[in-house]
Structure formats: structure tokens, C-alpha cells
Coordinates of C-alpha atoms and ligand atoms in Angstrom, one line a residue:
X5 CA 81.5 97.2 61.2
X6 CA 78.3 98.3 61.6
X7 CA 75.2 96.3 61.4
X8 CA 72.3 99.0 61.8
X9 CA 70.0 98.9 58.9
X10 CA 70.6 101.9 56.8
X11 CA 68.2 104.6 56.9
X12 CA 66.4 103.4 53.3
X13 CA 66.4 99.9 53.9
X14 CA 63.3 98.2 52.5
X15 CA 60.8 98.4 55.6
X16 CA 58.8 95.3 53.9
X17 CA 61.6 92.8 53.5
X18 CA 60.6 89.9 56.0
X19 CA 59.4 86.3 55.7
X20 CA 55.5 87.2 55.7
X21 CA 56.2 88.9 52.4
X22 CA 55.9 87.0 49.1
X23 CA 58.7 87.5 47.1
X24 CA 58.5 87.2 43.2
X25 CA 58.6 84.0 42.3
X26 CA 62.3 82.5 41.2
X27 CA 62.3 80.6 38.4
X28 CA 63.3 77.2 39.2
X29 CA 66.2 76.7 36.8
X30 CA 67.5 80.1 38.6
X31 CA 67.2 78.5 42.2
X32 CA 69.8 76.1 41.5
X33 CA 72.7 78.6 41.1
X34 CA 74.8 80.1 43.5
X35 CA 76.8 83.1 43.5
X36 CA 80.1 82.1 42.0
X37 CA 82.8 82.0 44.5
X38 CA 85.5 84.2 43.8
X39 CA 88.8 84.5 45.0
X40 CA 88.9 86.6 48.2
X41 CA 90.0 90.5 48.7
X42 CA 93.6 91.9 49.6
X43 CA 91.3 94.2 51.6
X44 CA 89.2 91.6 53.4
X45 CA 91.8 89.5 54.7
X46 CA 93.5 92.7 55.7
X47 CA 90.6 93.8 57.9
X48 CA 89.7 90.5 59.2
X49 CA 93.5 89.3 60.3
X50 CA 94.6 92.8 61.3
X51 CA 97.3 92.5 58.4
X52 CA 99.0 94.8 56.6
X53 CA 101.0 93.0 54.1
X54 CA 98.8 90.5 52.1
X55 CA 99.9 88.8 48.8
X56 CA 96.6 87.5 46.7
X57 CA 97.7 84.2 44.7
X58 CA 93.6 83.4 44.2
X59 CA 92.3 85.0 40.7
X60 CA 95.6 84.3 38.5
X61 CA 95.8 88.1 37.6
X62 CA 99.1 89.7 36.3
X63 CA 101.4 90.3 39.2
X64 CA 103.0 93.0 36.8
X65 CA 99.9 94.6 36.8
X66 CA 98.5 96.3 33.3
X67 CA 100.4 97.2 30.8
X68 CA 101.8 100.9 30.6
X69 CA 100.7 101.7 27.5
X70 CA 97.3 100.5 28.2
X71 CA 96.8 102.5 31.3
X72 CA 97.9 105.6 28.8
X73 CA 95.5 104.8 26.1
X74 CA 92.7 104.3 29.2
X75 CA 93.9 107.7 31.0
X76 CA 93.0 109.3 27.5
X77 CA 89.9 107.7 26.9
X78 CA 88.4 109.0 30.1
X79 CA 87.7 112.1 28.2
X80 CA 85.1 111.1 27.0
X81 CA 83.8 109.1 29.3
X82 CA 80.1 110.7 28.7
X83 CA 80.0 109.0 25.5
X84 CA 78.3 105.6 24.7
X85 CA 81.2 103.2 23.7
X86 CA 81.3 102.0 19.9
X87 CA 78.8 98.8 20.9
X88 CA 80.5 97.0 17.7
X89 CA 84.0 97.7 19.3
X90 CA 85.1 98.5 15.9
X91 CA 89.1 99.4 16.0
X92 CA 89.9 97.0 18.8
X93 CA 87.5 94.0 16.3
X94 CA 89.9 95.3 13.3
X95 CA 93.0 94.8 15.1
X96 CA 92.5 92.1 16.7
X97 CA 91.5 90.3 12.8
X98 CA 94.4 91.4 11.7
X99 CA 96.4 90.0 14.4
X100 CA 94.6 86.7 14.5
X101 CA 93.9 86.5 10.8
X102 CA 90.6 86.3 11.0
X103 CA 87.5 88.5 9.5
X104 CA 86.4 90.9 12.1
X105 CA 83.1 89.2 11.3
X106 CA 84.2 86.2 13.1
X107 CA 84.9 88.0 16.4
X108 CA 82.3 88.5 19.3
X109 CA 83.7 90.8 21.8
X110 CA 82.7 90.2 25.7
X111 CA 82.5 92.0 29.0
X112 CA 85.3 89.5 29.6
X113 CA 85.3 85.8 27.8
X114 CA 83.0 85.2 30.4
X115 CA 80.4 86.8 29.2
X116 CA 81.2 85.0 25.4
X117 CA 80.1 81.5 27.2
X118 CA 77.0 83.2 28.3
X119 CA 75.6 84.5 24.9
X120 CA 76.5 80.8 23.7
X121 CA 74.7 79.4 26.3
X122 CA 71.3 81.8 25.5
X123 CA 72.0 81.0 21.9
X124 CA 72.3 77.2 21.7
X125 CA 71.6 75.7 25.6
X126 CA 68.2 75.8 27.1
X127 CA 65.2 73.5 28.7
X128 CA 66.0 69.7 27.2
X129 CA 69.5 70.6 26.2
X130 CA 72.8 69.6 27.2
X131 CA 76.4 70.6 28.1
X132 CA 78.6 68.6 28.2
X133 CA 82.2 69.4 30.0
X134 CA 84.6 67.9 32.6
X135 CA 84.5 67.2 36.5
X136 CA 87.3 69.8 36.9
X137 CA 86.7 72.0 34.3
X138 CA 86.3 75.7 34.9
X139 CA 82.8 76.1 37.2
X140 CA 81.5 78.8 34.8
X141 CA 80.4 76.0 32.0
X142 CA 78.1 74.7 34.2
X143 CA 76.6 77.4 35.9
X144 CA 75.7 79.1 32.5
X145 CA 74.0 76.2 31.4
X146 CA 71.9 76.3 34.8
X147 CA 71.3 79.9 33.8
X148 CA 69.5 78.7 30.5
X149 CA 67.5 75.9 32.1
X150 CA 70.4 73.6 30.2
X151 CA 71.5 70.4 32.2
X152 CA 75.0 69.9 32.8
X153 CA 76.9 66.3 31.9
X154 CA 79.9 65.8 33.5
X155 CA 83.0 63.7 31.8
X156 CA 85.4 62.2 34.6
X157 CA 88.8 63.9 34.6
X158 CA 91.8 61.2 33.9
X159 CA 95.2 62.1 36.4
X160 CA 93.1 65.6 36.0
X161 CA 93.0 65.9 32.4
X162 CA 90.6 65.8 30.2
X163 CA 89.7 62.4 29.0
X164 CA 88.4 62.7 25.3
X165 CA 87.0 58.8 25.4
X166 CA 85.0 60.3 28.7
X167 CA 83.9 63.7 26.8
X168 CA 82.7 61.3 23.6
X169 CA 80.9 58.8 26.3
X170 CA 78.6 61.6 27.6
X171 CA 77.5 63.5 24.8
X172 CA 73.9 62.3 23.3
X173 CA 71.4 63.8 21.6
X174 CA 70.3 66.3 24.2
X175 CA 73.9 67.5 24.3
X176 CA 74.3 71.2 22.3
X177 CA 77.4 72.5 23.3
X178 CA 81.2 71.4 24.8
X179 CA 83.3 72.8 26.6
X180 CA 86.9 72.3 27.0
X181 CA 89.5 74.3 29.0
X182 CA 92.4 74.0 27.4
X183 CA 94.8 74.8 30.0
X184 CA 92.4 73.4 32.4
X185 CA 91.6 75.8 35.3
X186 CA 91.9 75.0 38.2
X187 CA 94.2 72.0 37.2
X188 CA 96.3 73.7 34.4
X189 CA 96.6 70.6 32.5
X190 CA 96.4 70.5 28.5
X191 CA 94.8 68.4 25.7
X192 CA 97.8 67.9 23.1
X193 CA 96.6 69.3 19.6
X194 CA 96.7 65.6 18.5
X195 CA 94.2 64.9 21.1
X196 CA 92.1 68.0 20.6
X197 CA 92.4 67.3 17.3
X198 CA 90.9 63.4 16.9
X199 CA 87.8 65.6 19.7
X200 CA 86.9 68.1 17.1
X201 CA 86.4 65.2 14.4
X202 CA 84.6 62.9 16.7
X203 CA 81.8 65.1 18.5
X204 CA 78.5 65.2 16.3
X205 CA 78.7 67.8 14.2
X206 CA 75.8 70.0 15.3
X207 CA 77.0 70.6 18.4
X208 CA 79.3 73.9 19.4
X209 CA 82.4 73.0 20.5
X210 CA 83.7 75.9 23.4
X211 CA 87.8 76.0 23.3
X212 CA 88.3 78.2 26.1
X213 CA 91.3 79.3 25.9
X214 CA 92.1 82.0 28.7
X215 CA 95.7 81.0 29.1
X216 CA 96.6 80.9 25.7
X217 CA 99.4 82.9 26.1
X218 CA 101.4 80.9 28.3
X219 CA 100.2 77.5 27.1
X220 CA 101.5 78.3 23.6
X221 CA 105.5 77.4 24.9
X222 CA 104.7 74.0 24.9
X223 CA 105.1 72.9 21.1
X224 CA 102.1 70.0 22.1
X225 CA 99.8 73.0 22.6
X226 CA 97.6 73.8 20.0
X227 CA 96.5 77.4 19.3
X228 CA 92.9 76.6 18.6
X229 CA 93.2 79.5 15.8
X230 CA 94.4 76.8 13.3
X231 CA 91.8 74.1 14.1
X232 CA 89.1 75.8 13.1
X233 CA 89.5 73.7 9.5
X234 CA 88.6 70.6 12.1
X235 CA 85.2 72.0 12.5
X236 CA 82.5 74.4 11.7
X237 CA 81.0 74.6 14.8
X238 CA 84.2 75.7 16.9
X239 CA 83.8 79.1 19.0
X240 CA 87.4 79.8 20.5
X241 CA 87.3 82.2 23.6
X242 CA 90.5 84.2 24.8
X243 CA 90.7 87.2 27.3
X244 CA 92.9 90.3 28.1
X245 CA 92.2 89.3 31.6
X246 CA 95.2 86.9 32.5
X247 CA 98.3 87.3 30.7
X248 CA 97.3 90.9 29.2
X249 CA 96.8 91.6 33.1
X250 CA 93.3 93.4 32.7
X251 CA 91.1 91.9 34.3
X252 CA 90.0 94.7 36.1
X253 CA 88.6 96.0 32.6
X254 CA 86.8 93.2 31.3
X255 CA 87.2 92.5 27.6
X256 CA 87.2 88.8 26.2
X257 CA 86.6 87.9 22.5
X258 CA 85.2 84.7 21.0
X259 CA 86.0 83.5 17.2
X260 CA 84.1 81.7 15.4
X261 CA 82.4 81.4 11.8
X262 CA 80.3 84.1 11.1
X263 CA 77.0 83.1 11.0
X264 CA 77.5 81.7 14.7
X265 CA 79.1 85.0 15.2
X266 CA 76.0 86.8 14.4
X267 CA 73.5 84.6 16.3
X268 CA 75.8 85.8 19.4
X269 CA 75.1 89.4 18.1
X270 CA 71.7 88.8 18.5
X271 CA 71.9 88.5 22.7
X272 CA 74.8 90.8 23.4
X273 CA 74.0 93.9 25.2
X274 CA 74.4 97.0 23.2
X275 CA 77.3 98.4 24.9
X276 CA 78.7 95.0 26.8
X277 CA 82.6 96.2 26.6
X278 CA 83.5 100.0 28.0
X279 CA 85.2 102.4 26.5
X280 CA 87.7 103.0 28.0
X281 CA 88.2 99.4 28.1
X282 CA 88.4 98.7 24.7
X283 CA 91.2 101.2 24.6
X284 CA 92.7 99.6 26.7
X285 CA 92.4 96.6 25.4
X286 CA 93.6 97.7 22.1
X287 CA 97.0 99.3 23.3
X288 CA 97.5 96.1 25.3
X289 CA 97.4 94.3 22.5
X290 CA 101.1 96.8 21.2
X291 CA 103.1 96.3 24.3
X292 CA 104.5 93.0 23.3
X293 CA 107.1 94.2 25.6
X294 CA 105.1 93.7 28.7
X295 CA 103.2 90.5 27.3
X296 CA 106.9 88.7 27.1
X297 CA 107.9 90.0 30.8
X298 CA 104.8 88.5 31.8
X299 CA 105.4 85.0 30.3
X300 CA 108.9 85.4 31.0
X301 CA 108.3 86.1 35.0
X302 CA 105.3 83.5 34.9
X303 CA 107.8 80.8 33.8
X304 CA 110.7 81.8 36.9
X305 CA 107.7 81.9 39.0
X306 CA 106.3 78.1 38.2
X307 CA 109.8 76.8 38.4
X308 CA 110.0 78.4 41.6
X309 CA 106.7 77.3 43.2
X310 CA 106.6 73.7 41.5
X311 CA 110.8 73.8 42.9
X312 CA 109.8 74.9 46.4
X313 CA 106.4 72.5 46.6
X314 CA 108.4 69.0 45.1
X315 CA 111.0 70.3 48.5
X316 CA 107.8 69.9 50.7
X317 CA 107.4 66.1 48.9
X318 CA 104.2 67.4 47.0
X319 CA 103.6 66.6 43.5
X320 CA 101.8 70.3 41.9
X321 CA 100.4 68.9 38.8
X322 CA 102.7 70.5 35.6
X323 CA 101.3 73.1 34.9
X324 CA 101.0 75.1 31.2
X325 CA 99.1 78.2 32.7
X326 CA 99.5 80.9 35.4
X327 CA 98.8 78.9 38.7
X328 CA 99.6 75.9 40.3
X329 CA 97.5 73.2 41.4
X330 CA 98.6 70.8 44.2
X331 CA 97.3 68.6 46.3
X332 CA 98.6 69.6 50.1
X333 CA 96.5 66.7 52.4
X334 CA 100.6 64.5 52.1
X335 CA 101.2 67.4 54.6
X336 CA 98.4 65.7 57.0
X337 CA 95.8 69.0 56.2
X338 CA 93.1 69.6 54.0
X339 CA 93.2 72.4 51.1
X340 CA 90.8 74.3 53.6
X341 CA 92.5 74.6 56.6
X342 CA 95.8 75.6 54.9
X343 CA 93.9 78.3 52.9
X344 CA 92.7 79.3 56.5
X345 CA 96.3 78.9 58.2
X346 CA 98.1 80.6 55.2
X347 CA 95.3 84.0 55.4
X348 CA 96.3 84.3 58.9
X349 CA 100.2 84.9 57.5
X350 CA 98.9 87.1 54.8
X351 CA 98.7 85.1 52.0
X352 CA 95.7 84.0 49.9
X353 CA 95.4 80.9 47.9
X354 CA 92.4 79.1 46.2
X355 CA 90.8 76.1 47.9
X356 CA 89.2 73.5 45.8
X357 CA 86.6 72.1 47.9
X358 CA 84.0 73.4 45.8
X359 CA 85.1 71.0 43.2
X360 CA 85.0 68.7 45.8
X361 CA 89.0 68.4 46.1
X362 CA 89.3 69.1 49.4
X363 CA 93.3 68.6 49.6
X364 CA 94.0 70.6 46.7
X365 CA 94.7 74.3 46.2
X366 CA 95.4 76.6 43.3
X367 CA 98.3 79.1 43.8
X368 CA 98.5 81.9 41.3
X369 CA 101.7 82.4 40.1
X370 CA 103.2 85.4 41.4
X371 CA 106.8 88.2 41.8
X372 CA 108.9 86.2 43.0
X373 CA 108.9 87.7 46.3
X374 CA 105.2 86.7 46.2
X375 CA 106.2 83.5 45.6
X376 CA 108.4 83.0 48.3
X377 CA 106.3 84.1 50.9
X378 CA 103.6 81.5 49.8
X379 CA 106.4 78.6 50.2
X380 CA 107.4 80.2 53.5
X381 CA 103.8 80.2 54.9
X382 CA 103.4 76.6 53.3
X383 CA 106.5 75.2 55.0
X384 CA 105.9 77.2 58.5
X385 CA 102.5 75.4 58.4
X386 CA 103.8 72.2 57.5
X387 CA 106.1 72.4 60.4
X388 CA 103.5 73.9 62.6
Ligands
PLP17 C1 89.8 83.5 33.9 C2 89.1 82.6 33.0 C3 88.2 83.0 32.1 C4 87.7 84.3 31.8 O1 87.9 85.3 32.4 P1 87.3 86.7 31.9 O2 87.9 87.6 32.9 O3 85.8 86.7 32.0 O4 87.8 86.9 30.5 C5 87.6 82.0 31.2 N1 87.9 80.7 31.3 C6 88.8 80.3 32.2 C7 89.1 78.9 32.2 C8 89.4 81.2 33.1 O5 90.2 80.7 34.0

């Protein structure tokens, strides 16, 4: 790869220029991390045949029908998208049983946390969420000026006496992964439950709930849907990104009562989802077809990878989403070096040391020939 500067490049950039002045909330983010490129490690090793495990996307790729329904869209590609997302809003009510005023739709669910955050968080506020909770939390309430309180995770769940302990009265908003990513743990509805009733009443509890999907197996696992008779101020996030496999797309939705619903209205983006992403969306959401292969292969897959790791005398934490998290330093490595070690044999995993677990990774669950290579890799490292 070249490194020549390209013919346009900005003749003034240079340290004797004064750049515009950051703002100092701003300065204490950096770009998030995200899992890396098939492509990347493909030019960097000199490999051909790499297998990502690192974003937990759908490793049956999008649904057919949705691909149609975007191929059709495309058309009309020139046109502004319906900003209010009105068909995929009304189906997705009707499927939830909800009002279609109580949706928010988001250029993924990310973006859901981040009109929340400009809504409720800001200079002398709080949010309050776990240790090990998804990264994202934090870094939109660093976005807003917010500070961030951390709970201490429990055998890497989340510890409702820890959440309660935090909060005081700076804190606006909590937010719980429920699967936990990276460490796919769940609250039980009992406990989530007893958390709804016990956090002060005007602050916004988050239920992020990307992995709903294959969390909801687990009888213990409640859909957040039905809690929302726990508490008013409840915003419940899903996304078509994981188990709907399009996260390529972007579309996430929040629910929540209506006037909190609105307020979110206020700092979305006119045109935040695509069109031909919302028709994709909405055509994903009538292959129940591929949403059940996907579920179905995602359990094979974890019984394989938590089968093959326990044969390598590791303990992968159980798991009730798409991924598996494991601590590998028994085998005598950090999570680091084996996420370098398995690249160079062409497969990618997510290292934890920027949650400060440096033993563990996170391996998305896979085909299982995806799988298997990932426990070959492991175990020709371990014997390495
Ligand atoms: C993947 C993920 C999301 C959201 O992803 P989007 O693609 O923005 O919808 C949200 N929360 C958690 C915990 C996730 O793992």
C-alpha cells in the first residue's frame, strides 16, 4: 500500500496549525473498536480463507426475502425514505402489540441509545450500567457530557444489589444488556423484575435487548415487551442486526411510552433509517422461516463450541446469545496473543482487553464448519 499523500490532501494540516477547538467531553472518546475485516486479515496474513467470529452477525447471511424486497426498493433509490418509517412502524406494532406511537426506529439500536442519551444524559448527569456491559452505554454518555457509573459484574452478571448501589441523584438513565454482550449472561425476569420496581422512578431504564431472539428459549428470560406494566419509564431496544442477520442495513427500534417516544422524535435525523433498509427490514420480519434456521443453527453451533472449549478444560460462560465468551489464559496465553495466533490461521475472534479482560475472548457463533475451524486453530495453539 501506498503512503504518498494524495493529490488533494490538505496542504495546511501540520502541528503549527490551530485546529478547532474539541470540546472537552468529546476528547475523552475513542473511536469504538470494532471487530476486524475478512479483508484485512486477508491482506495482512496473505490468506485466502478467513472465517470472522468477531461482530456476532448471521452466518446465514440475510434473509431471502429481504434481499428481494431490498433488490425492489432500489428503484427508487432517488427518493427520500418515509423519515416516519411508516409500514415497517405499523407492522412491527402489530407484531409486538404495541401502538406504533411507542416505536422509535434507529439507524440500528445503536443509534436508539444515542437519541436517549441527547434526550435525558448531559453535563451533571449520570449513567449508570455494568463493568462488562456493552461499551456503547458509556461512550454515549461521554458524547453528552454525561458521567458514566459503573456497577461490578457478579461471576459476570449483572448484579442488581450493585446497579441499586450506584445510582443517586445525578443518575438519569440505566442500562442493562440483557443477554449481556460480550459475556452473554442474563438477568432472570424475576430479577429484572424486583430492578424495574427498585430504581427511582424518574430515571429511564434502557433494556437492550439485541439478542432477544435467541435469549427467549430460556423460559427464565423475560421478553421485556411484558414488563413494561413494571415501569413507565422503560425504553426497550431490539435490532434486525443479529438474529434477523442485517446488520449491514442498519435498522434498530426502541419501545417505549409515547410521550418518551416523542421526546426521541425530537433529536432523530429526518431520514435516520434507508429505504431500502426499511424494506428490508420489513420483509425480514415474514421469513420466520429463516429466523428459526437461524436460532436453530445458533443453538448446534453453541453446543458445539461450548462442547469443543470444555474438551480444551475451559469453562465458556453459558451463554443465551450468539457468541461465546471464554476465558483462554488456563491455556497459559492471554486473550491477545490467541486473537493474534488464531488471525494468522485465518480466523478472527474478539479480544476483551478493552474491558480489561485480558484472558477472555468472544467467539461468534458460526456454520458449523466455521465453528470447527475456530476449535482447530484453538487447540493447534494450545498445543503449539
Ligand atoms: C449489536 C448490539 C447492539 C446494536 O447493534 P445495532 O447494529 O446498532 O442494532 C446493541 N446492543 C448490544 C448489546 C449489541 O451487542
Amino acid at each position: 500500500m501506498t503512503v504518498d499523500s494524495p493529490p488533494n490532501a490538505n496542504p495546511g494540516a501540520g502541528a503549527s496549525v490551530a485546529s478547532p477547538e474539541l470540546n472537552a467531553h468529546v476528547r475523552g472518546l475513542a473511536p469504538y473498536p470494532p471487530g476486524k475485516p475478512i479483508e484485512e486479515v486477508q491482506r495482512e496474513f496473505g490468506l485466502t480463507d478467513v472465517v470472522k467470529l468477531a461482530s456476532n452477525e448471521n452466518p446465514l447471511g440475510p434473509s431471502p426475502r429481504a434481499l428481494e424486497a431490498a433488490r425492489a426498493a432500489m428503484g427508487e433509490a432517488h427518493l427520500y425514505p418515509d423519515g416516519a418509517a411508516h409500514s415497517l412502524r405499523a407492522e412491527l406494532a402489530a407484531r409486538l402489540g404495541v401502538a406504533p406511537e411507542e416505536l422509535v426506529l434507529g439507524n440500528g439500536s445503536d443509534e436508539i441509545t444515542i437519541f436517549a442519551a441527547l434526550c435525558f444524559l448531559g453535563p451533571g448527569r449520570s449513567l449508570v450500567t455494568s463493568d462488562y456491559a456493552f461499551v456503547r452505554y458509556r461512550m454515549a454518555a461521554t458524547l453528552v457530557g454525561a458521567e458514566s457509573r459503573l456497577a461490578p459484574m457478579r461471576d459476570f452478571r449483572h448484579d442488581p444489589a450493585a446497579i441499586l448501589d450506584v445510582i443517586d441523584d445525578t443518575t438519569a438513565m440505566v442500562c442493562l444488556d440483557n443477554p449481556c454482550n460480550p459475556t452473554g449472561t442474563i438477568l432472570t425476569r424475576a430479577q429484572v423484575v424486583d430492578l424495574l420496581r427498585r430504581i427511582p422512578e424518574r430515571v429511564l431504564v434502557l433494556l437492550d435487548e439485541a439478542y432477544f431472539e435467541f435469549a427467549r428459549r430460556d423460559p427464565d428470560y423475560p421478553d421485556g415487551l411484558t414488563l413494561r406494566g413494571e415501569r413507565a419509564n422503560l425504553l426497550v431496544t431490539r435490532t434486525f442486526s443479529k438474529a434477523y442477520g442485517l446488520a449491514g442495513f442498519r435498522v434498530g427500534y426502541g419501545v417505549t411510552r409515547r410521550e418518551i417516544a416523542r421526546d426521541m422524535d425530537r433529536v432523530r435525523p429526518p431520514f435516520n433509517t434507508g429505504r431500502v433498509a426499511q424494506a428490508a427490514a420489513l420483509a425480514a420480519l415474514d421469513d420466520a422461516e429463516h429466523l428459526r434456521a437461524t436460532t436453530e443453527l445458533n443453538e448446534a453451533g453453541r453446543r458445539q463450541l461450548e462442547a469443543g472449549l470444555r474438551a480444551m478444560g475451559l469453562r465458556p460462560e453459558p451463554t443465551h446469545a450468539n457468541f461465546v465468551f471464554v476465558d483462554l489464559s488456563p491455556l497459559g496465553r492471554g486473550g491477545a496473543e490467541f486473537f493474534d495466533a488464531l488471525q494468522r490461521r485465518g480466523v478472527i475472534v474478539r479480544p476483551m482487553g478493552g474491558y480489561g479482560l485480558g484472558g477472555h475472548v468472544r467467539i461468534s457463533i458460526g456454520t458449523e464448519a466455521e465453528n470447527r475451524r475456530a476449535l482447530e486453530a484453538l487447540e493447534a495453539e494450545r498445543r503449539a
